[in-house]
mmCIF file of C-alpha atoms in Angstrom:
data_model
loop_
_atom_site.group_PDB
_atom_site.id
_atom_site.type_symbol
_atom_site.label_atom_id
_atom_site.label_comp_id
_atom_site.label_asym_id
_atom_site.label_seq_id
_atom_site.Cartn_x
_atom_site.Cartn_y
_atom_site.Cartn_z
ATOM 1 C CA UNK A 14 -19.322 -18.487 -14.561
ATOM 2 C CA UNK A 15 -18.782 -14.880 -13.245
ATOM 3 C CA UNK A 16 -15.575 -14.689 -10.573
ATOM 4 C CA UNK A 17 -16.672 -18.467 -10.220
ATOM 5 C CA UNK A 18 -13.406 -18.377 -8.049
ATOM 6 C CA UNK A 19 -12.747 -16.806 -5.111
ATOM 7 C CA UNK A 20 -9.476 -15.375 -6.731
ATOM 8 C CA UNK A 21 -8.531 -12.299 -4.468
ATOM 9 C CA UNK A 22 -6.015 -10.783 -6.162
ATOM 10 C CA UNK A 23 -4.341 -11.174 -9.718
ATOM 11 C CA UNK A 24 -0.680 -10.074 -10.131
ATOM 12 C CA UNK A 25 0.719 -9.230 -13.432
ATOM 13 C CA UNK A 26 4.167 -7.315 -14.568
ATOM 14 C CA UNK A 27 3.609 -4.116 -14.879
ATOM 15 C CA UNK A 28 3.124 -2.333 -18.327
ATOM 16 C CA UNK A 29 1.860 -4.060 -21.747
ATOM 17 C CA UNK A 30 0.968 -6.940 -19.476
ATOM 18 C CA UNK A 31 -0.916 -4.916 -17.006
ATOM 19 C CA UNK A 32 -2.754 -3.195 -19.321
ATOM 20 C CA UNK A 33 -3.532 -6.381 -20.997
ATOM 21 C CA UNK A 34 -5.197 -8.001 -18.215
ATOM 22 C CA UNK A 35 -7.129 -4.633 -17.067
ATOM 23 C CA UNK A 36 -8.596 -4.453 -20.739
ATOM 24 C CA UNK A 37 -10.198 -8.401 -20.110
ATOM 25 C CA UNK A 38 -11.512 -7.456 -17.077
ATOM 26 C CA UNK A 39 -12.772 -3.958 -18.177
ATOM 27 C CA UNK A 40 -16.718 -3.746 -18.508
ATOM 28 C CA UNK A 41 -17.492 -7.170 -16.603
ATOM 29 C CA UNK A 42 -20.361 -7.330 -14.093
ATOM 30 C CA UNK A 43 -20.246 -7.995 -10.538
ATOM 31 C CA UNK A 44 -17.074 -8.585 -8.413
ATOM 32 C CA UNK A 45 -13.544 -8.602 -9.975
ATOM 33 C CA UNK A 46 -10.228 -9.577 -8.391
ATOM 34 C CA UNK A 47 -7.974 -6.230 -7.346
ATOM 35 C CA UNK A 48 -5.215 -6.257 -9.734
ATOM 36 C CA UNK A 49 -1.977 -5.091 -9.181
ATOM 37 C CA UNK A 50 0.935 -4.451 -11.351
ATOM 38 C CA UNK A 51 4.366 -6.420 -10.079
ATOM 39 C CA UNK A 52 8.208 -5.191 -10.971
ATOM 40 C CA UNK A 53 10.147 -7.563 -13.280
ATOM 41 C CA UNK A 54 12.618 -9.596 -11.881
ATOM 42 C CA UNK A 55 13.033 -11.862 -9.027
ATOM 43 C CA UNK A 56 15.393 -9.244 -6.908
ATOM 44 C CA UNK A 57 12.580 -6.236 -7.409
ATOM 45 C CA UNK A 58 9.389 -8.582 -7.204
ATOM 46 C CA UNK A 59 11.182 -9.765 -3.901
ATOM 47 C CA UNK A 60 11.425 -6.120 -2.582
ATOM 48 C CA UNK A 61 8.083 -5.656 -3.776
ATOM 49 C CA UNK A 62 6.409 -8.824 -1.721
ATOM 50 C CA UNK A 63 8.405 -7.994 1.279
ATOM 51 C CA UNK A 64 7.054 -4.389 1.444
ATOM 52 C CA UNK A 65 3.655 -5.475 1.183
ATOM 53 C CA UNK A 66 3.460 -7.731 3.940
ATOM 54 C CA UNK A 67 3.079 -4.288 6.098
ATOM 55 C CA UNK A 68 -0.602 -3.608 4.781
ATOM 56 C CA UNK A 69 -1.190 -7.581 4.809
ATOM 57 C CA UNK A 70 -2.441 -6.533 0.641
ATOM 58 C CA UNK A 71 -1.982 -10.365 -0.061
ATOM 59 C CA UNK A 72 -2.184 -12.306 2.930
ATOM 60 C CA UNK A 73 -5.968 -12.495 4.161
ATOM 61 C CA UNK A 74 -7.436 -15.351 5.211
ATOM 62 C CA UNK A 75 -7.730 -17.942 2.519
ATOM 63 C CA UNK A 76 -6.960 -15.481 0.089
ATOM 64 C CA UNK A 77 -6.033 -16.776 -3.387
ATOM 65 C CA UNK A 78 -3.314 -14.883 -5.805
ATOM 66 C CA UNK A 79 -3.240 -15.705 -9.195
ATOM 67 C CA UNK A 80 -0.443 -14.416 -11.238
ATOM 68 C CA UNK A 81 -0.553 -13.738 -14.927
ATOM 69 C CA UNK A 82 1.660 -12.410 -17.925
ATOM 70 C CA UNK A 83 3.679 -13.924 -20.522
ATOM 71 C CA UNK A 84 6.114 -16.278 -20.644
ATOM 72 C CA UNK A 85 9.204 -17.414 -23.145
ATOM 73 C CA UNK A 86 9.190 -21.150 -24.262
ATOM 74 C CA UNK A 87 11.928 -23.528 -23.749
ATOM 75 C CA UNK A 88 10.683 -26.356 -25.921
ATOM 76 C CA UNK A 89 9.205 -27.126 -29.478
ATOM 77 C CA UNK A 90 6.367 -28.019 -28.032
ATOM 78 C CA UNK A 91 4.928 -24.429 -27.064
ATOM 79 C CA UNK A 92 5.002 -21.424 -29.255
ATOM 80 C CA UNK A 93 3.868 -17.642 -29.165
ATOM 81 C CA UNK A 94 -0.078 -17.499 -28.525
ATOM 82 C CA UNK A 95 -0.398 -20.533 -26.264
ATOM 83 C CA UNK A 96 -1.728 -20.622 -23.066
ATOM 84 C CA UNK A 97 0.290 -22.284 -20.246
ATOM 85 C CA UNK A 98 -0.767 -23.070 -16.603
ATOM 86 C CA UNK A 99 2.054 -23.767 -14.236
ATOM 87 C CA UNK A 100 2.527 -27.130 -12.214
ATOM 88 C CA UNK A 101 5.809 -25.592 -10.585
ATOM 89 C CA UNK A 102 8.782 -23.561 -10.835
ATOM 90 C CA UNK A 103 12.518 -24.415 -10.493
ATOM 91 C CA UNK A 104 15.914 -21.818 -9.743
ATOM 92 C CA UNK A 105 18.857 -23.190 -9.263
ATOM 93 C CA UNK A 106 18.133 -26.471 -8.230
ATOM 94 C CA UNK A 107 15.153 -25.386 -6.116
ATOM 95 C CA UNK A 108 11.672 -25.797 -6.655
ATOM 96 C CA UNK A 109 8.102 -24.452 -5.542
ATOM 97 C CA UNK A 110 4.931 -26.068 -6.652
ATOM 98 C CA UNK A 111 1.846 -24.081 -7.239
ATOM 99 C CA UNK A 112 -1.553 -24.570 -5.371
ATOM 100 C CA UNK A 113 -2.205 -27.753 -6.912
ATOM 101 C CA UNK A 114 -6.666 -27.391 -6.572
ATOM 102 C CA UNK A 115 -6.054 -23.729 -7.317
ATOM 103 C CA UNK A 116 -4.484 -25.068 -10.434
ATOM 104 C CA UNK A 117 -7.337 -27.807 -11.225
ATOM 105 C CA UNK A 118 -10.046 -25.617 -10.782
ATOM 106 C CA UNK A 119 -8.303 -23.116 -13.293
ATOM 107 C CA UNK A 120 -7.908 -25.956 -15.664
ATOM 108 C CA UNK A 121 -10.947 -27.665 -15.379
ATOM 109 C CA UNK A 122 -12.931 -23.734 -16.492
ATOM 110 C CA UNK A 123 -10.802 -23.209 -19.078
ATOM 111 C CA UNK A 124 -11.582 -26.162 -21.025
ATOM 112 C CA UNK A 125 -12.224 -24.716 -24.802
ATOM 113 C CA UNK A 126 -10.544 -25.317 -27.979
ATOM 114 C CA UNK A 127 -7.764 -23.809 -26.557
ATOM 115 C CA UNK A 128 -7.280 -25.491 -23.086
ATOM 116 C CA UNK A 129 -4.245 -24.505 -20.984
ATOM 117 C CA UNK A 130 -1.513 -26.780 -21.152
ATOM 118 C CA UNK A 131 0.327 -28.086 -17.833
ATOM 119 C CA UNK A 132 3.775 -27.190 -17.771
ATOM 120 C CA UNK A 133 6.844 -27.108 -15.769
ATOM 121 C CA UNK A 134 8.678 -23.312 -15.743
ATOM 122 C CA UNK A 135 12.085 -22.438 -14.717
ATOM 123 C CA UNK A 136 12.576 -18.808 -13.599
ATOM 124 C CA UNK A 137 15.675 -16.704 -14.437
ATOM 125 C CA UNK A 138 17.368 -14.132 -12.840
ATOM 126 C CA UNK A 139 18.102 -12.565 -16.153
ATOM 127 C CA UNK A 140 16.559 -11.777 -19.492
ATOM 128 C CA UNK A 141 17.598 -14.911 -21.995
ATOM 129 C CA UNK A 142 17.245 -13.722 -25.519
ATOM 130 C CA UNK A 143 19.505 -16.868 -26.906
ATOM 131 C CA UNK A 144 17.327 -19.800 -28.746
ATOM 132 C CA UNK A 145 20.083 -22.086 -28.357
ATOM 133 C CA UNK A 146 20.465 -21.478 -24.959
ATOM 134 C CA UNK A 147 17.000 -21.635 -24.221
ATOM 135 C CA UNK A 148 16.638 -25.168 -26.090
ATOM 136 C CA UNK A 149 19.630 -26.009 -23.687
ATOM 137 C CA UNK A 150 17.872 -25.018 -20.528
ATOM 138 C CA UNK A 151 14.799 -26.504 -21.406
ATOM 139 C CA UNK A 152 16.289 -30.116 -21.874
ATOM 140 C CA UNK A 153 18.904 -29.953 -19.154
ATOM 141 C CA UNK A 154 16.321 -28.941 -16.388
ATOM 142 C CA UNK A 155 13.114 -30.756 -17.913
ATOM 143 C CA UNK A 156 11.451 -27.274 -18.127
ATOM 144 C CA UNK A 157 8.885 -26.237 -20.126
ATOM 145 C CA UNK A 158 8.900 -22.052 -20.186
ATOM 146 C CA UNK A 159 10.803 -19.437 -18.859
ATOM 147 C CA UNK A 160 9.745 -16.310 -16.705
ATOM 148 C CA UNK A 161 11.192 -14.112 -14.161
ATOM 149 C CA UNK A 162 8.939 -14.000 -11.433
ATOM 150 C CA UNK A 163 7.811 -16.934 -10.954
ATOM 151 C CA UNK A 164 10.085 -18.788 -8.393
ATOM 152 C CA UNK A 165 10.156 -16.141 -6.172
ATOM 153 C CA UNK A 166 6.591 -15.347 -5.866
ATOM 154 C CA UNK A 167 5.167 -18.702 -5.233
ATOM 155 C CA UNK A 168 8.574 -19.231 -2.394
ATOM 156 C CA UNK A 169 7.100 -15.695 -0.792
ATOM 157 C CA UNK A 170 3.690 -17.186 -0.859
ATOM 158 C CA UNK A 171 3.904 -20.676 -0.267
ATOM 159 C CA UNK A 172 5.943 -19.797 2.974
ATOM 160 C CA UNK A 173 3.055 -17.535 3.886
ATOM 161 C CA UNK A 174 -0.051 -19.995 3.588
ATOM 162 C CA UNK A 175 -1.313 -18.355 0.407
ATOM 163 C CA UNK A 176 -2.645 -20.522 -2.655
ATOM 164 C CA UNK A 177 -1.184 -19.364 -5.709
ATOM 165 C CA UNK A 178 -1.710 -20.682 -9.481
ATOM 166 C CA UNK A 179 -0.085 -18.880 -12.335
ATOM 167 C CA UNK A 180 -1.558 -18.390 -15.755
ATOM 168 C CA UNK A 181 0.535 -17.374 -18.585
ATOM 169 C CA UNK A 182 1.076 -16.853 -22.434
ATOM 170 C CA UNK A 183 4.110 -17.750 -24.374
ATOM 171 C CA UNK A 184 5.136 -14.732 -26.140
ATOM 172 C CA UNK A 185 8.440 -16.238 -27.576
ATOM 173 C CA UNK A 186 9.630 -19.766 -29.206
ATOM 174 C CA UNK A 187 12.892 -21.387 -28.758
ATOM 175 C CA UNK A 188 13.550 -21.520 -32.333
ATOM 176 C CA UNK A 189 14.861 -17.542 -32.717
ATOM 177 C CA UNK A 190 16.562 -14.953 -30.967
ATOM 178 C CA UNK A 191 15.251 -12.021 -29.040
ATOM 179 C CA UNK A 192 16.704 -9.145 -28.848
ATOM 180 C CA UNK A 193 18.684 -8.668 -25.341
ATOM 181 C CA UNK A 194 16.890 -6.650 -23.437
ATOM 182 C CA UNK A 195 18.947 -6.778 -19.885
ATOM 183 C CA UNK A 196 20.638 -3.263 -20.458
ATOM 184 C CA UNK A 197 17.209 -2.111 -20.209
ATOM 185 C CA UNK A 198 15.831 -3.674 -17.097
ATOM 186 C CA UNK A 199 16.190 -1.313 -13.995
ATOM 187 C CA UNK A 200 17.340 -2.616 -10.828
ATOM 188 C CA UNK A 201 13.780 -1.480 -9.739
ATOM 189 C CA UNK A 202 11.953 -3.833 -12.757
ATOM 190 C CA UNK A 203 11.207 -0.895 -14.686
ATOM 191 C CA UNK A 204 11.939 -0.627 -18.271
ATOM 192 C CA UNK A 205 14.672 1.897 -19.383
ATOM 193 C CA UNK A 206 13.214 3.499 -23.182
ATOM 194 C CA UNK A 207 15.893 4.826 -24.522
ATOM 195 C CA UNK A 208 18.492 1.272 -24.076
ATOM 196 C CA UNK A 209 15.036 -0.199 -24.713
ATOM 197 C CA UNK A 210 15.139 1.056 -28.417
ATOM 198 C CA UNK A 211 18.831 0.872 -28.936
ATOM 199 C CA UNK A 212 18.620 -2.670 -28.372
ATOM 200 C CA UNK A 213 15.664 -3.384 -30.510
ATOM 201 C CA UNK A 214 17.237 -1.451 -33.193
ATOM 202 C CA UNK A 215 20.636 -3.355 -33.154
ATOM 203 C CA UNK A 216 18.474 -6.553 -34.279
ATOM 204 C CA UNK A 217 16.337 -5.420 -36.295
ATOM 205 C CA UNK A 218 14.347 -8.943 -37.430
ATOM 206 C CA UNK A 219 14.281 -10.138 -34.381
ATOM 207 C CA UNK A 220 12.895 -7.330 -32.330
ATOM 208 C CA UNK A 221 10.007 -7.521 -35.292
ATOM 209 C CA UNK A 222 9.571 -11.371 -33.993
ATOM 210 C CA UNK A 223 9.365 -10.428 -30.603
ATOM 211 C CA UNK A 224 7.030 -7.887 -31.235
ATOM 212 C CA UNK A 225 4.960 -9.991 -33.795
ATOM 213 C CA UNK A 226 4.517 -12.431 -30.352
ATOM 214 C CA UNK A 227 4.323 -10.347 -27.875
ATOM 215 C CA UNK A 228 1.197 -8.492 -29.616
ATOM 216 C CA UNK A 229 -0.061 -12.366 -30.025
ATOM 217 C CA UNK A 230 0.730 -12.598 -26.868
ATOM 218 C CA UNK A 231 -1.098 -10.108 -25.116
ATOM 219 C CA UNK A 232 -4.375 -10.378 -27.672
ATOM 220 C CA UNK A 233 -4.622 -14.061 -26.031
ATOM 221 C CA UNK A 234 -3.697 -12.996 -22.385
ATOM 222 C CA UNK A 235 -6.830 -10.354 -22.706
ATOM 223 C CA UNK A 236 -9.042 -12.977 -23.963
ATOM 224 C CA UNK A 237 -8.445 -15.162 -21.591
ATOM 225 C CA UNK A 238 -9.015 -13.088 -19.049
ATOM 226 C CA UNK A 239 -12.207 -11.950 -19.839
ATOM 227 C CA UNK A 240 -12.714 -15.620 -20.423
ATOM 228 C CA UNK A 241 -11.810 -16.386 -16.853
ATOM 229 C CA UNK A 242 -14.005 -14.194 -15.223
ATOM 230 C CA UNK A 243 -17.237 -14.247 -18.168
ATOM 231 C CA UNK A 244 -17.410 -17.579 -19.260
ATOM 232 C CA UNK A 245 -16.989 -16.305 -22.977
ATOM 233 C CA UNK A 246 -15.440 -18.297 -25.216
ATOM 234 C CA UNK A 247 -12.052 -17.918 -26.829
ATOM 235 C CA UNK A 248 -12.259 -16.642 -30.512
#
């Protein structure tokens, strides 16, 4: 089942996720998609998209994009270490639906013990480290997770006659806290280290739950990369 797709490019936040995906695809034979490493947050992913379109990097002829990372749940129904596939995302009232036979075909080759589930995301334009407010979200606007790319990056590419699907891991429940973590998002979508540790130290239990699923996270999001483009099976 080697690249069965013809998946052109895989985008993925840059850092632990990056690095993440890169390790799954590390060592495998024959062709591999390009990836590249995206800017978190709608405003810098926008910039980001917009600047490409010089080179034409994502907009070949029935290219195919598939974007990765983690994601933060919404509902008790999904919790750290699952795998999600996205149907669509909603902003403020707006939605975008991903490449619905992208989508099926992703689906259909990841059927193991630990099959994607079909969900329905909502992107944000900030960092939302409140479980309450997440539960909130999730039952006012029928969403599933939560991400901050999403929305924007299937609106660039939809409008551009690209098929995109979007493959992610949930890294945090709905039940706890995370720390906040805006005050340490760059206007760029870098990550500022030093407000980066301040605000991981100010709540101490649960930056050691975010961390805790975010390593989860990540293990899962390598494995089912290599899983994508091997045919191995999740352990």
């Amino acid at each position: 089942m080697s690249n069965f797709l013809p998946i052109n490019t895989i985008l993925v936040p840059h850092g632990a996720e990056y690095q993440a995906v890169c390790r799954g695809l590390s060592g495998l034979p024959g062709s591999i998609p390009t990836v590249v490493a995206i800017p978190v947050g709608m405003k810098p992913l926008l910039k980001y998209l917009q600047e490409s379109l010089g080179n034409g990097q994502f907009l070949a002829p029935k290219s195919r994009v598939l974007i990765m990372g983690v994601c933060g749940s919404l509902s008790d129904r999904y919790t750290f270490g699952d795998i999600v596939l996205y149907q669509d995302c909603v902003y403020q009232g707006k939605q975008q639906e991903c490449d619905r036979n992208f989508t099926a075909q992703l689906h259909s080759a990841l059927t193991t013990p630990h099959s994607p589930l079909l969900v329905k995301s909502l992107t944000s334009d900030r960092l939302i480290s409140s479980a309450a407010e997440k539960r909130r979200l999730g039952e006012t606007l029928a969403a599933d997770v939560v991400d901050m790319e999403g929305f924007t990056a299937l609106e660039f590419f939809n409008a551009a006659g690209v098929a995109v699907a979007m493959l992610r891991v949930v890294s945090d429940d709905c039940q706890h806290n995370i720390p906040d973590l805006t005050p340490a998002i760059n206007s760029d979508g870098s990550l500022k280290p030093f407000p980066l540790a301040i605000a991981m130290l100010r709540q101490p239990l649960a930056a050691t739950r975010l961390i805790r699923g975010s390593l989860t996270a990540l293990k899962v999001l390598q494995q089912v990369t290599n899983l994508l483009f091997s045919g191995n099976q999740l352990k």
